[in-house]
Amino acid sequence: MTRYTDIPKPIRSGIVLIDPERGTPQRIIVLQFNPDTLERSLSPQTAGAGGDSGGGGSGNGDRNEALRLKGPAQETWKFTAEIDATDQLEIAAPVGIHPQLATLEMLVQPSTAQLREASRLAKNGTIEISPIEMPLTLFTWGSKRVMPVRLTELSINESAFDVNLNPIRASLSIGLKVLSVSDLPADHLGADLYMAHLAQKEQLARGGLRGGLGALGLNGVLSR
């Protein structure tokens, strides 16, 4: 007879903020519920400007570049995350889900300390002030999908409130861009993590089912 304790605890997806120099986690955000669906898009970085436009050889592209890639594909992820205080009755929530929402919102906001430092440098006459660098952000979806990302979209729909108007339920539309070696310096920790992510894809692809030309009815057709 199967006991409840024998049932594996589900792995949660989440976001990890990493110190890019030390490689140590600064903050771990575990999503309350795993999203039901993921929308992923990969756009190849092709070398050619364009090929045959369909007019019988009227394309603008260099024919020698048609099969060449300039770098890794640009990959984006979109999903909807749910936060519900009523599903965590054992945890006191005097301000509703404000802390969870604020944690996610700070992924796209500099801190007050960083803004004050930038203002101080400007008042002291610093000619050029570098843009504020945020911690390295990793998105995790199990052990086989751990990748450096930049948050590109955060849309919040608050749908329920307590008597003090604290939000207690919300859905968040989250968009991420996977940062590749084309986006990061070669010696950056994020570049190493992206290479590990790509190596994981290669390993999974090697384990995929192999087809044969016979299944496509192409035996002898492709020989030269």
Short mmCIF file of C-alpha atoms in Angstrom, two decimals:
data_model
loop_
_atom_site.label_atom_id
_atom_site.label_comp_id
_atom_site.label_asym_id
_atom_site.label_seq_id
_atom_site.Cartn_x
_atom_site.Cartn_y
_atom_site.Cartn_z
CA MET A 1 0.00 0.00 0.00
CA THR A 2 1.42 3.38 -1.02
CA ARG A 3 1.81 5.87 1.80
CA TYR A 4 1.59 9.63 1.30
CA THR A 5 5.17 9.88 2.50
CA ASP A 6 6.24 7.70 -0.44
CA ILE A 7 4.98 10.21 -3.00
CA PRO A 8 7.89 12.32 -4.34
CA LYS A 9 7.66 15.99 -3.47
CA PRO A 10 7.29 18.01 -6.68
CA ILE A 11 10.22 20.15 -7.75
CA ARG A 12 9.39 23.83 -7.95
CA SER A 13 10.52 26.21 -10.66
CA GLY A 14 12.07 29.47 -9.56
CA ILE A 15 14.52 32.32 -9.94
CA VAL A 16 17.95 32.60 -8.32
CA LEU A 17 19.90 35.85 -8.03
CA ILE A 18 23.65 35.22 -8.18
CA ASP A 19 26.62 37.41 -7.34
CA PRO A 20 28.36 37.34 -10.75
CA GLU A 21 31.84 37.72 -9.20
CA ARG A 22 31.62 35.27 -6.30
CA GLY A 23 29.04 32.94 -7.80
CA THR A 24 27.11 32.78 -4.53
CA PRO A 25 23.28 32.90 -4.40
CA GLN A 26 21.97 36.23 -3.07
CA ARG A 27 18.29 35.39 -3.18
CA ILE A 28 16.16 32.40 -4.15
CA ILE A 29 12.58 32.92 -5.35
CA VAL A 30 10.53 29.71 -5.40
CA LEU A 31 7.33 29.97 -7.42
CA GLN A 32 4.32 28.99 -5.32
CA PHE A 33 2.81 26.96 -8.19
CA ASN A 34 4.55 25.64 -11.28
CA PRO A 35 3.04 27.26 -14.39
CA ASP A 36 0.66 25.03 -16.35
CA THR A 37 2.16 26.04 -19.70
CA LEU A 38 5.39 27.49 -21.06
CA GLU A 39 5.72 29.45 -24.29
CA ARG A 40 9.22 29.22 -25.74
CA SER A 41 10.56 30.88 -28.87
CA LEU A 42 13.92 30.41 -30.59
CA SER A 43 15.06 32.80 -33.34
CA PRO A 44 18.22 31.71 -35.19
CA GLN A 45 20.97 34.27 -35.71
CA THR A 46 21.67 33.68 -39.38
CA ALA A 47 24.67 35.14 -41.15
CA GLY A 48 22.95 36.02 -44.42
CA ALA A 49 20.80 39.13 -44.75
CA GLY A 50 18.17 37.16 -46.67
CA GLY A 51 17.84 34.48 -49.29
CA ASP A 52 15.71 33.96 -52.35
CA SER A 53 12.53 35.92 -51.85
CA GLY A 54 10.55 33.52 -54.02
CA GLY A 55 10.98 35.41 -57.30
CA GLY A 56 13.36 33.04 -58.98
CA GLY A 57 16.72 34.15 -57.66
CA SER A 58 15.88 37.69 -56.67
CA GLY A 59 17.00 37.33 -53.05
CA ASN A 60 19.48 39.74 -51.49
CA GLY A 61 21.43 37.25 -49.41
CA ASP A 62 24.94 35.94 -49.98
CA ARG A 63 24.55 32.33 -51.13
CA ASN A 64 27.73 31.37 -49.29
CA GLU A 65 26.13 32.49 -46.00
CA ALA A 66 22.76 30.73 -46.32
CA LEU A 67 23.66 27.89 -43.92
CA ARG A 68 25.87 29.85 -41.54
CA LEU A 69 24.99 30.96 -38.00
CA LYS A 70 26.46 34.01 -36.27
CA GLY A 71 25.83 32.65 -32.81
CA PRO A 72 23.33 30.91 -30.53
CA ALA A 73 19.64 31.34 -31.23
CA GLN A 74 17.85 34.09 -29.35
CA GLU A 75 15.59 32.26 -26.91
CA THR A 76 12.66 33.71 -25.00
CA TRP A 77 10.29 32.21 -22.43
CA LYS A 78 6.81 33.34 -21.39
CA PHE A 79 4.61 31.91 -18.66
CA THR A 80 1.97 32.86 -16.11
CA ALA A 81 2.75 32.51 -12.40
CA GLU A 82 0.07 32.40 -9.72
CA ILE A 83 0.35 33.71 -6.15
CA ASP A 84 -2.43 33.00 -3.66
CA ALA A 85 -2.25 33.81 0.05
CA THR A 86 -5.35 31.71 0.75
CA ASP A 87 -3.39 28.62 -0.26
CA GLN A 88 -0.86 29.30 2.49
CA LEU A 89 -3.14 29.50 5.51
CA GLU A 90 -0.42 28.16 7.80
CA ILE A 91 1.73 31.24 7.03
CA ALA A 92 0.72 34.57 8.55
CA ALA A 93 0.12 37.16 5.83
CA PRO A 94 -0.70 40.49 7.54
CA VAL A 95 0.11 42.40 4.34
CA GLY A 96 -1.20 39.81 1.90
CA ILE A 97 1.11 38.95 -0.99
CA HIS A 98 2.82 42.36 -1.07
CA PRO A 99 6.22 40.79 -0.14
CA GLN A 100 6.06 38.22 -2.97
CA LEU A 101 5.05 40.84 -5.53
CA ALA A 102 7.71 43.30 -4.34
CA THR A 103 10.41 40.62 -4.57
CA LEU A 104 9.58 40.00 -8.23
CA GLU A 105 9.25 43.70 -9.01
CA MET A 106 12.72 44.37 -7.60
CA LEU A 107 14.12 42.14 -10.33
CA VAL A 108 13.64 45.09 -12.70
CA GLN A 109 14.35 47.93 -10.25
CA PRO A 110 17.65 49.27 -8.93
CA SER A 111 17.84 49.59 -5.17
CA THR A 112 17.54 52.92 -3.37
CA ALA A 113 21.20 52.60 -2.35
CA GLN A 114 22.24 52.25 -5.99
CA LEU A 115 20.14 55.23 -7.05
CA ARG A 116 21.58 57.39 -4.24
CA GLU A 117 25.11 56.41 -5.26
CA ALA A 118 24.41 57.33 -8.88
CA SER A 119 22.97 60.67 -7.73
CA ARG A 120 26.03 61.29 -5.54
CA LEU A 121 28.38 60.65 -8.46
CA ALA A 122 26.38 63.00 -10.66
CA LYS A 123 26.52 65.78 -8.04
CA ASN A 124 30.28 65.31 -7.71
CA GLY A 125 30.68 65.99 -11.42
CA THR A 126 31.42 62.49 -12.62
CA ILE A 127 31.43 62.78 -16.40
CA GLU A 128 30.25 59.28 -17.18
CA ILE A 129 28.17 57.15 -14.85
CA SER A 130 27.97 53.48 -15.77
CA PRO A 131 24.50 51.94 -15.87
CA ILE A 132 23.60 50.11 -12.67
CA GLU A 133 24.55 46.43 -12.82
CA MET A 134 22.00 44.02 -11.41
CA PRO A 135 22.76 40.55 -9.99
CA LEU A 136 22.94 37.66 -12.43
CA THR A 137 19.45 36.14 -12.72
CA LEU A 138 18.95 32.42 -13.29
CA PHE A 139 15.68 30.78 -14.20
CA THR A 140 15.37 27.15 -13.13
CA TRP A 141 12.89 24.59 -14.44
CA GLY A 142 14.22 21.38 -12.95
CA SER A 143 17.83 20.27 -13.05
CA LYS A 144 17.96 20.11 -16.87
CA ARG A 145 16.93 23.72 -17.44
CA VAL A 146 19.06 26.22 -15.55
CA MET A 147 19.85 29.30 -17.59
CA PRO A 148 20.92 32.94 -17.20
CA VAL A 149 18.09 35.29 -18.12
CA ARG A 150 16.97 38.90 -18.23
CA LEU A 151 13.43 39.75 -17.21
CA THR A 152 11.78 41.44 -20.21
CA GLU A 153 8.14 41.49 -19.13
CA LEU A 154 6.32 41.58 -15.79
CA SER A 155 2.58 42.17 -15.93
CA ILE A 156 0.61 41.80 -12.68
CA ASN A 157 -3.13 41.14 -12.43
CA GLU A 158 -4.30 41.42 -8.80
CA SER A 159 -7.68 39.69 -8.49
CA ALA A 160 -8.54 39.56 -4.75
CA PHE A 161 -7.89 41.72 -1.69
CA ASP A 162 -8.34 41.54 2.08
CA VAL A 163 -10.28 44.08 4.17
CA ASN A 164 -7.21 46.36 4.24
CA LEU A 165 -6.89 46.24 0.44
CA ASN A 166 -3.76 44.11 0.58
CA PRO A 167 -3.62 41.88 -2.50
CA ILE A 168 -4.14 38.22 -1.64
CA ARG A 169 -4.32 36.70 -5.11
CA ALA A 170 -2.56 37.62 -8.35
CA SER A 171 -1.44 36.22 -11.67
CA LEU A 172 1.78 37.43 -13.25
CA SER A 173 2.72 37.29 -16.91
CA ILE A 174 6.49 36.88 -16.98
CA GLY A 175 8.72 37.15 -20.03
CA LEU A 176 12.39 36.13 -20.02
CA LYS A 177 15.22 36.40 -22.51
CA VAL A 178 17.88 33.72 -22.19
CA LEU A 179 21.31 35.41 -22.07
CA SER A 180 23.82 33.61 -24.28
CA VAL A 181 27.52 34.03 -24.96
CA SER A 182 26.48 36.67 -27.52
CA ASP A 183 25.08 38.81 -24.69
CA LEU A 184 27.71 38.36 -21.97
CA PRO A 185 31.50 38.82 -21.73
CA ALA A 186 33.51 35.64 -22.30
CA ASP A 187 34.76 35.57 -18.69
CA HIS A 188 31.34 36.20 -17.13
CA LEU A 189 29.79 33.53 -14.91
CA GLY A 190 26.58 33.82 -16.92
CA ALA A 191 28.43 32.84 -20.10
CA ASP A 192 29.73 29.68 -18.40
CA LEU A 193 26.23 28.83 -17.18
CA TYR A 194 24.81 29.34 -20.66
CA MET A 195 27.42 26.97 -22.11
CA ALA A 196 26.41 24.38 -19.52
CA HIS A 197 22.76 24.93 -20.50
CA LEU A 198 23.61 24.44 -24.19
CA ALA A 199 25.69 21.33 -23.40
CA GLN A 200 22.66 19.90 -21.58
CA LYS A 201 20.57 20.41 -24.74
CA GLU A 202 23.22 18.62 -26.81
CA GLN A 203 23.22 15.67 -24.42
CA LEU A 204 19.43 15.42 -24.53
CA ALA A 205 19.45 15.64 -28.32
CA ARG A 206 21.90 12.73 -28.54
CA GLY A 207 19.41 10.61 -26.62
CA GLY A 208 16.56 11.35 -29.01
CA LEU A 209 14.96 8.80 -31.34
CA ARG A 210 16.84 8.26 -34.59
CA GLY A 211 14.90 8.12 -37.83
CA GLY A 212 15.76 6.57 -41.15
CA LEU A 213 15.26 7.68 -44.74
CA GLY A 214 13.12 4.61 -45.33
CA ALA A 215 10.46 5.92 -42.97
CA LEU A 216 10.24 9.02 -45.17
CA GLY A 217 10.17 7.09 -48.43
CA LEU A 218 13.51 8.61 -49.46
CA ASN A 219 15.75 5.54 -49.88
CA GLY A 220 18.16 6.31 -52.70
CA VAL A 221 16.62 9.71 -53.38
CA LEU A 222 19.28 11.81 -51.64
CA SER A 223 22.35 10.05 -53.04
CA ARG A 224 24.59 12.03 -55.42
#
